[in-house]
CSV table of C-alpha atoms and ligand atoms in Angstrom, one decimal:
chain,number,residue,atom,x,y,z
L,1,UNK,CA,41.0,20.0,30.9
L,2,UNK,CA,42.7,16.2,30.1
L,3,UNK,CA,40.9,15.2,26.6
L,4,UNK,CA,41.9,12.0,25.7
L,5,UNK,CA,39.3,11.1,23.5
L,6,UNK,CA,37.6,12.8,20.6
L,7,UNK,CA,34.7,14.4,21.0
L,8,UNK,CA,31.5,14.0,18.9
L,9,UNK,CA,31.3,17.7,18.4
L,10,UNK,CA,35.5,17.5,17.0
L,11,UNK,CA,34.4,15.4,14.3
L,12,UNK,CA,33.7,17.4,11.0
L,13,UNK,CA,31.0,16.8,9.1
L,14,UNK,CA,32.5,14.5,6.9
L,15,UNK,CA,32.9,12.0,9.2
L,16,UNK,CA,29.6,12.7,10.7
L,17,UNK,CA,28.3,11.7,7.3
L,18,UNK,CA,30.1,8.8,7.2
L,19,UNK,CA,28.9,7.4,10.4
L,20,UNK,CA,25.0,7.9,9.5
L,21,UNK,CA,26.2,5.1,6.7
L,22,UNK,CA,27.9,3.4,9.2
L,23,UNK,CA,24.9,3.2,11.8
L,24,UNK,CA,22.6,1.5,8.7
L,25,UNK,CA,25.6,-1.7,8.4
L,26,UNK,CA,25.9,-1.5,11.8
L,27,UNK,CA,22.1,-2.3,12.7
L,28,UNK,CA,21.9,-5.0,10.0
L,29,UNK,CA,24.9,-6.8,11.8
L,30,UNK,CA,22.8,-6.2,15.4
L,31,UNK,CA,20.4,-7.8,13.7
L,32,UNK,CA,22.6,-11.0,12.4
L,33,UNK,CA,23.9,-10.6,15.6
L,34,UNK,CA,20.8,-11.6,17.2
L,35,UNK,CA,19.8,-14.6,14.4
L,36,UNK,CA,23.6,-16.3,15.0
L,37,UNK,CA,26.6,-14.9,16.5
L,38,UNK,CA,24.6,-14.0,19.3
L,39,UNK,CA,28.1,-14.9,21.7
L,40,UNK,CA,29.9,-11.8,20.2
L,41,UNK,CA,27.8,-9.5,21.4
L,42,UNK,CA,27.2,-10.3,24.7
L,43,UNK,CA,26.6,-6.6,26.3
L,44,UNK,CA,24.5,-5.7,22.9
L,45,UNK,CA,22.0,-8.9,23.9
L,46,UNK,CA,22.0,-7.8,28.0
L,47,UNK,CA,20.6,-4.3,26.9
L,48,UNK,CA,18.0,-6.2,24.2
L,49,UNK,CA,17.0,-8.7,27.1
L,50,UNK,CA,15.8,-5.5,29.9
L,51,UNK,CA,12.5,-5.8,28.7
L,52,UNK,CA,10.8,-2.7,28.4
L,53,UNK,CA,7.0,-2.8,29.2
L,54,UNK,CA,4.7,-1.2,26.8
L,55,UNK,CA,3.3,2.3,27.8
L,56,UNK,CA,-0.1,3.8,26.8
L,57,UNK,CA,-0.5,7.3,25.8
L,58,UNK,CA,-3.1,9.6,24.0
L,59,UNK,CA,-2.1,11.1,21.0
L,60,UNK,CA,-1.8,14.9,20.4
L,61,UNK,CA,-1.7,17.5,18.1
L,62,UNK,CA,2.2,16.9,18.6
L,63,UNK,CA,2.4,15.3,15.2
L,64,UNK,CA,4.5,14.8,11.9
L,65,UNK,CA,3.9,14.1,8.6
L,66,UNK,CA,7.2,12.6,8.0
L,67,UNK,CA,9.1,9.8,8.2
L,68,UNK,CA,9.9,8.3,11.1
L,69,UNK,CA,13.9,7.6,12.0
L,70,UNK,CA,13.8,3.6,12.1
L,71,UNK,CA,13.7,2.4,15.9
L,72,UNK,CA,17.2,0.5,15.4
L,73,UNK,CA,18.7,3.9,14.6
L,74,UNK,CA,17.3,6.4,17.4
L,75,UNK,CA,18.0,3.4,20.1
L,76,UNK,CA,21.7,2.5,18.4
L,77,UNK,CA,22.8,6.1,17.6
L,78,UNK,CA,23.4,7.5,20.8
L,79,UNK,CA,25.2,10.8,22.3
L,80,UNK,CA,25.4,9.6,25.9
L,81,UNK,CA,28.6,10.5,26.9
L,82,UNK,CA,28.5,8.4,30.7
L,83,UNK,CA,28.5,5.1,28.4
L,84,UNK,CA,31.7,6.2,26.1
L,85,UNK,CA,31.8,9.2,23.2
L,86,UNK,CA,31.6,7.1,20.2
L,87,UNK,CA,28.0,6.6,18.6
L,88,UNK,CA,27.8,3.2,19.7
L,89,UNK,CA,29.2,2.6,23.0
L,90,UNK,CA,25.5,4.0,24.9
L,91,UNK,CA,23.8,0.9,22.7
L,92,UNK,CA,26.6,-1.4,23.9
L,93,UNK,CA,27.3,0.0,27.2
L,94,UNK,CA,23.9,1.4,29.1
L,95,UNK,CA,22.9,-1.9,30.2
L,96,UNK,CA,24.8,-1.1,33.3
L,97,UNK,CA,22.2,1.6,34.5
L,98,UNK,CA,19.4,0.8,37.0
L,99,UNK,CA,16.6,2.7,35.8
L,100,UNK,CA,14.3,1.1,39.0
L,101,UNK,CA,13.7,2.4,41.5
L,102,UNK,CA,14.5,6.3,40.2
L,103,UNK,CA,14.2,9.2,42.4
L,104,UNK,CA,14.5,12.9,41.6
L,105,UNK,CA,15.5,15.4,44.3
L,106,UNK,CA,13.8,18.7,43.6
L,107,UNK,CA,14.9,21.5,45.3
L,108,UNK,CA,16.0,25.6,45.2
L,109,UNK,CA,13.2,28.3,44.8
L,110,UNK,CA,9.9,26.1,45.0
L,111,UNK,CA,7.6,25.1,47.6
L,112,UNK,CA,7.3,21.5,47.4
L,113,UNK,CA,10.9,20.4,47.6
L,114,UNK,CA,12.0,16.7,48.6
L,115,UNK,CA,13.2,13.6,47.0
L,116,UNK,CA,10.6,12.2,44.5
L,117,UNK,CA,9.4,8.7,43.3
L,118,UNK,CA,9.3,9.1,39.4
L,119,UNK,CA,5.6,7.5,39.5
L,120,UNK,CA,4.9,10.5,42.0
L,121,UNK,CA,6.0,13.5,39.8
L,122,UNK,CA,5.1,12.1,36.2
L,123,UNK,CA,1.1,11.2,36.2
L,124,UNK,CA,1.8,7.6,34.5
L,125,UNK,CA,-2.0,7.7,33.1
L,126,UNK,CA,-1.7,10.8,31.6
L,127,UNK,CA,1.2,10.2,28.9
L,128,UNK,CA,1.3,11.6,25.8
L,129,UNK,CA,2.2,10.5,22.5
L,130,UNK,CA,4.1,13.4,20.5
L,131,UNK,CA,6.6,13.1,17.4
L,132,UNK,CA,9.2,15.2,17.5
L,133,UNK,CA,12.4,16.2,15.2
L,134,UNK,CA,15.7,16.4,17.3
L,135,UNK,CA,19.0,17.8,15.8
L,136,UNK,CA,22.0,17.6,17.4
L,137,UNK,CA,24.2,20.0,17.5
L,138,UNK,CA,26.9,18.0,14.8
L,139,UNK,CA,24.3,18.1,12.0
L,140,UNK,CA,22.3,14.7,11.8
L,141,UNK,CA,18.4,14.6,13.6
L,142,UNK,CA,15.9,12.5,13.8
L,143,UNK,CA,12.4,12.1,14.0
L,144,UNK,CA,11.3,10.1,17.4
L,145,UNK,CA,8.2,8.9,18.7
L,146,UNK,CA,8.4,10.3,22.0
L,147,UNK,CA,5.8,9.1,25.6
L,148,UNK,CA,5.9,11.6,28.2
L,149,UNK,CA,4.4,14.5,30.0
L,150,UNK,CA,5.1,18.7,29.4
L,151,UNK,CA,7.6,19.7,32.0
L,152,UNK,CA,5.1,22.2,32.9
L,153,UNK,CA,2.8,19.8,34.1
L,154,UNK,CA,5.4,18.3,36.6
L,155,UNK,CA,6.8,22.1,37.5
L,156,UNK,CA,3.2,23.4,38.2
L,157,UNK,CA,3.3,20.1,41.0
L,158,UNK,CA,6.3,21.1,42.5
L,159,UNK,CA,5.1,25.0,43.0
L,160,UNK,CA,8.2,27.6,41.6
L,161,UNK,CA,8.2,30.5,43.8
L,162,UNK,CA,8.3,34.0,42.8
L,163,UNK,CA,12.1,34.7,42.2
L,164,UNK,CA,12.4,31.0,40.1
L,165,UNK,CA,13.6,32.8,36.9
L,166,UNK,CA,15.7,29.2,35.6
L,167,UNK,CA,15.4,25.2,36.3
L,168,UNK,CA,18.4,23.0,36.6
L,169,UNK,CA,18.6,19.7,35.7
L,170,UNK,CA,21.3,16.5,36.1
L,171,UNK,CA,21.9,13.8,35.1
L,172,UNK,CA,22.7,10.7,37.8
L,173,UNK,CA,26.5,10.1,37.5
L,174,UNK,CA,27.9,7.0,39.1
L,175,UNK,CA,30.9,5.3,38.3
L,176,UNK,CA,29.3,2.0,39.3
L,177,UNK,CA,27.0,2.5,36.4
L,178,UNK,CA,28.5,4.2,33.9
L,179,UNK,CA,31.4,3.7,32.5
L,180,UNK,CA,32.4,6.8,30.9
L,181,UNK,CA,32.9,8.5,34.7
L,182,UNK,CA,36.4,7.2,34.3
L,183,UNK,CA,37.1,9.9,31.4
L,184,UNK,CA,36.9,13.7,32.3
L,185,UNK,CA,35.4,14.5,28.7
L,186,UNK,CA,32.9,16.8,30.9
L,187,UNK,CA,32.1,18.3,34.0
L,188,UNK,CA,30.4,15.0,35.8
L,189,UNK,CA,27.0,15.0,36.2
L,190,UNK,CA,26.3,16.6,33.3
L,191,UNK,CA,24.2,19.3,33.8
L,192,UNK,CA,21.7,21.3,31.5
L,193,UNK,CA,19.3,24.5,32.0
L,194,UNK,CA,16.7,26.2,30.6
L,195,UNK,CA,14.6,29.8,31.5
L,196,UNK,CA,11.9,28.8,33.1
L,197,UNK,CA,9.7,30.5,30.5
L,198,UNK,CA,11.0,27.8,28.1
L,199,UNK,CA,10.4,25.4,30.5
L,200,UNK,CA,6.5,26.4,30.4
L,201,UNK,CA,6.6,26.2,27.0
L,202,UNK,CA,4.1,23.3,26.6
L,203,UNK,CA,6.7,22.0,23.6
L,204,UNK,CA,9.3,21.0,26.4
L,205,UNK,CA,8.3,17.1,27.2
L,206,UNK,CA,9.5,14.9,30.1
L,207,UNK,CA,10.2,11.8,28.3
L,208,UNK,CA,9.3,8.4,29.7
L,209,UNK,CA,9.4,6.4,26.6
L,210,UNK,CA,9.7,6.3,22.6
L,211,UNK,CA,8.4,4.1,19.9
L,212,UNK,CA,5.4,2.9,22.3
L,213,UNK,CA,7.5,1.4,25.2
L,214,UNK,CA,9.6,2.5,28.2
L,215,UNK,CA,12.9,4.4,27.5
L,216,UNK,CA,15.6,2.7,26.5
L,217,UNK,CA,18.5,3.1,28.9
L,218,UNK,CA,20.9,4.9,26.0
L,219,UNK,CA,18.2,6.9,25.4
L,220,UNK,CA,18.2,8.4,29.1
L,221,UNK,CA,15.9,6.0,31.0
L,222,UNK,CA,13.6,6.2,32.8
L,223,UNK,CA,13.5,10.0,31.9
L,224,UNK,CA,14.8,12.3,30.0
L,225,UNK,CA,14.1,16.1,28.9
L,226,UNK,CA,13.3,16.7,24.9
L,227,UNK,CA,13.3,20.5,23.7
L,228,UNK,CA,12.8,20.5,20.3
L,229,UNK,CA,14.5,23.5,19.4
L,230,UNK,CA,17.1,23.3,20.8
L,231,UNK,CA,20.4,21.8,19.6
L,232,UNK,CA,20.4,17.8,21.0
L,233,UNK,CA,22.5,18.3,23.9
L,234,UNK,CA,20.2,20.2,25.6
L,235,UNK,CA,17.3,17.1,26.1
L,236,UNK,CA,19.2,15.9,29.3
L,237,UNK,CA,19.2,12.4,30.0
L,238,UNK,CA,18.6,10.1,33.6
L,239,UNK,CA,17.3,13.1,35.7
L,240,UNK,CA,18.3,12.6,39.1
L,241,UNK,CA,17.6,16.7,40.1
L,242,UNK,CA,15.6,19.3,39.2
L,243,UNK,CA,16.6,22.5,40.8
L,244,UNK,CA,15.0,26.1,40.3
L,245,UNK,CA,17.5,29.0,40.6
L,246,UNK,CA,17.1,33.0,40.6
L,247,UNK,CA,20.8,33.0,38.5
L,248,UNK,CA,21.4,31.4,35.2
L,249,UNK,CA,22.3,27.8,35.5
L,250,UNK,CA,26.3,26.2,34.4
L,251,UNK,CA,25.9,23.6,31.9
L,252,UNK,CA,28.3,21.2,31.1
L,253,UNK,CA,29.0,22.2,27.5
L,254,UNK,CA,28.9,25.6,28.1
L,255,UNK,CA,31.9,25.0,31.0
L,256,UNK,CA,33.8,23.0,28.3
L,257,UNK,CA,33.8,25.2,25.7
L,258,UNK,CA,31.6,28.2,26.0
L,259,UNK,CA,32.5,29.9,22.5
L,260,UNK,CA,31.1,26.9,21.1
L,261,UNK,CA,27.9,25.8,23.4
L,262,UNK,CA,26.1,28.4,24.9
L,263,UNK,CA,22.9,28.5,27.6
L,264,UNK,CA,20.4,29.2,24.7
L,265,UNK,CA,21.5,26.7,21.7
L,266,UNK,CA,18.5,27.2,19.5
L,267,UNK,CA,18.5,25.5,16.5
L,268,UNK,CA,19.8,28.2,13.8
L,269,UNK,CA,20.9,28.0,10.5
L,270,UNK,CA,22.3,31.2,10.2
L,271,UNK,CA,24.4,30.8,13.5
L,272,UNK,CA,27.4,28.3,12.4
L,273,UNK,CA,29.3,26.3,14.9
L,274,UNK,CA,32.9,27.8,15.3
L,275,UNK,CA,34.0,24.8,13.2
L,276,UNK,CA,31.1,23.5,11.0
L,277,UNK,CA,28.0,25.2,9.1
L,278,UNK,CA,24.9,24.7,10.8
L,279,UNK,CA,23.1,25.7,7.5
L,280,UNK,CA,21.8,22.0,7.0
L,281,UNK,CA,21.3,18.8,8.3
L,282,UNK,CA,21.7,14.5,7.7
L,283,UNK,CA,18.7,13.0,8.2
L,284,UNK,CA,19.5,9.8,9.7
L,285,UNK,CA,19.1,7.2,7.1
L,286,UNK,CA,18.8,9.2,4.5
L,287,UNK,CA,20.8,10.0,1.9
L,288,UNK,CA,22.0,14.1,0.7
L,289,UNK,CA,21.2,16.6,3.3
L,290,UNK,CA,18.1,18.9,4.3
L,291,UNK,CA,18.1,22.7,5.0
L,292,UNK,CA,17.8,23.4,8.5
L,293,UNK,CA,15.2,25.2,9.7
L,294,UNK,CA,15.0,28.0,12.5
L,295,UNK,CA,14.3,26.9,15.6
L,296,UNK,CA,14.0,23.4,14.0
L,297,UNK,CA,10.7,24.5,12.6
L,298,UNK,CA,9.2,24.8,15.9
L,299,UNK,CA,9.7,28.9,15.4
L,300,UNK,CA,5.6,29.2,15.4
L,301,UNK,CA,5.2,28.0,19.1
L,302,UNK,CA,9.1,29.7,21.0
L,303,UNK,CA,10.0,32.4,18.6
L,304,UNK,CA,8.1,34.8,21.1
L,305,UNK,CA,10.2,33.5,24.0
L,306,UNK,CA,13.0,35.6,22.0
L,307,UNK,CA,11.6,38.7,21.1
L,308,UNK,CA,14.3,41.0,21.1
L,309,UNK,CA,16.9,38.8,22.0
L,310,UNK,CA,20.1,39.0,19.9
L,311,UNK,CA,20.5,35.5,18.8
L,312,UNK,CA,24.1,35.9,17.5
L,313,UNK,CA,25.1,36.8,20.9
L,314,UNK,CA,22.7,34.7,22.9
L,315,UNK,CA,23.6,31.5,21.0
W,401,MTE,N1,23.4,13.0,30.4
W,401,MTE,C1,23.5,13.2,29.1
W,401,MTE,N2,22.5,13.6,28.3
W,401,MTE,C2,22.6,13.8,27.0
W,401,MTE,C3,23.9,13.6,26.4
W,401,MTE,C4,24.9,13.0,27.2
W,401,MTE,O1,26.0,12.8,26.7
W,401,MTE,N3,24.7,12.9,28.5
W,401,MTE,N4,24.0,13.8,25.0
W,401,MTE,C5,23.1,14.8,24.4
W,401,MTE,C6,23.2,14.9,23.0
W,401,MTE,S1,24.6,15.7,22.4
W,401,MTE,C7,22.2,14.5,22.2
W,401,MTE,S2,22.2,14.8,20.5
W,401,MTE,C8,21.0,13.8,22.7
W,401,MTE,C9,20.9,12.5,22.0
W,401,MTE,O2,19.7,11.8,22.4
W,401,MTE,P1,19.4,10.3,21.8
W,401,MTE,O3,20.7,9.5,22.0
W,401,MTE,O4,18.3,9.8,22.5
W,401,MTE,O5,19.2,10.5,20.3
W,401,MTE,O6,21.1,13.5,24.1
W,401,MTE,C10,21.6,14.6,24.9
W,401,MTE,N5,21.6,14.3,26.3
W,402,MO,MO1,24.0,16.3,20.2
């Protein structure tokens, strides 16, 4: 495969560390930006000027006692790979995507296939509020504010058949929209999976929104999957299908380099990357780093889903 860009996942963590400084200058200019100079930014001010409605949830038990990730950082510190690989080009870039109308084709083993208004597969007036930690996969995370629904809630509506033992998802990919298309970093649309047992998992959340609003674009409006174990790249952005399947799924980082991604990528400490530790983590904004915790600390409500699983080789 042509790579003519580096990756977020080539970067070591050195430089990873150095752009979680970066992102705390780069928000105060964003911010100046938007007092003076508002003229050099012009594609920065089209994705502040989508104004993104307000959305009411009920909390839950899906809590956090700490600190949330400042709202400048989660929606200016992006991995969304369509709008350009570096940390800020989805901030900069995802203006370009039409998040309404959305529809999501469903289709494979279930019994109530078709192509899907989002209103009429994610129950608007039943939104939940739930704060989750997210850590990708090159060592920072986050702490987010998410709005959606559990992805069972929306599978249970579309009725898995019998021999459904995986769900599918991608993400829309069109050149019109996203500039990134033009590079063949991945295998366009990028695609993610999960066993459909996880996908019960009442942890794994349709997003719809963060911080009390709609979805940013760069943040995969106007829906994106969050698992919370799992390593970031998993939580698939702007679904446009949803497909169940009796054989496990292809994803796109496991087709680009499977020794390093594989299907499962739970978060584990004691699993490193090929090329970096995974024993600890940079909180965004923060300064040193954290221990990272098994299954991101979630191990209480998934580790069952792996009971005697070989995590070494299913990583
Ligand atoms: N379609 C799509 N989904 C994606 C990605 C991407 O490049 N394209 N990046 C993933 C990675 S690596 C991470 S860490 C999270 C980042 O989500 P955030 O930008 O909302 O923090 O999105 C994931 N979902
Ligand atoms: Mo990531």
């Amino acid at each position: 495969m042509l790579i003519k860009h580096k990756k977020g996942w080539q970067e070591t963590e050195n430089s990873v560390t150095d752009e979680s400084v970066y992102i705390n200058r780069r928000t105060v200019m964003a911010g100046a930006a938007a007092l003076g100079a508002a003229a050099v930014v012009p594609s920065a001010l089209a994705q502040r000027d989508r104004v993104l409605a307000p959305l009411a949830a009920r909390p839950t038990g899906y809590n956090s006692n700490e600190s949330l990730t400042p709202e400048a950082a989660v929606t200016q510190y992006n991995n969304y790979y369509e709008f350009g690989t570096g940390k800020g080009d989805p901030f900069q870039n995802a203006w370009q995507l039409q998040p309404k109308p959305w529809s999501i084709v469903v289709d494979g083993l279930v019994d109530k296939a078709g192509t899907y208004a989002l209103e009429d597969l994610i129950d608007f007036n039943a939104l939940e509020d739930r704060i989750y930690r997210l850590r990708c996969v090159e060592a920072w995370s986050m702490v987010v504010p998410w709005i959606g629904v559990s992805l069972a809630s929306v599978l249970k509506k579309i009725e898995p058949q019998s021999g459904a033992k995986y769900v599918r998802f991608e993400t829309l990919a069109d050149r019109a929209q996203m500039p990134g298309l033009r590079w063949p970093v991945l295998d366009w649309p990028y695609t993610e999976g999960l066993r459909l047992d996880e996908a019960m998992n009442d942890l794994t959340l349709l997003a719809v929104g963060l911080y009390g609003k709609e979805i940013p674009n760069q943040n995969g409006a106007p829906v994106r999957l969050v698992v919370p174990w799992k390593y970031g790249f998993k939580s698939i952005k702007s679904i446009v299908r949803i497909t169940l399947t009796d054989t496990q799924p292809d994803t796109s980082w496991n087709i680009s380099a499977p020794r390093e991604y594989g299907f499962y990528s739970n978060v584990n400490p004691d699993v490193d990357h090929p090329r970096w530790s995974q024993k600890r983590e940079r909180r965004i904004g923060e300064f040193g780093r954290r221990e990272t915790l098994k299954f991101n600390g979630y191990g209480e409500m998934v580790a069952d889903l792996y009971a005697g699983m070989d995590l070494r080789a299913n990583y």
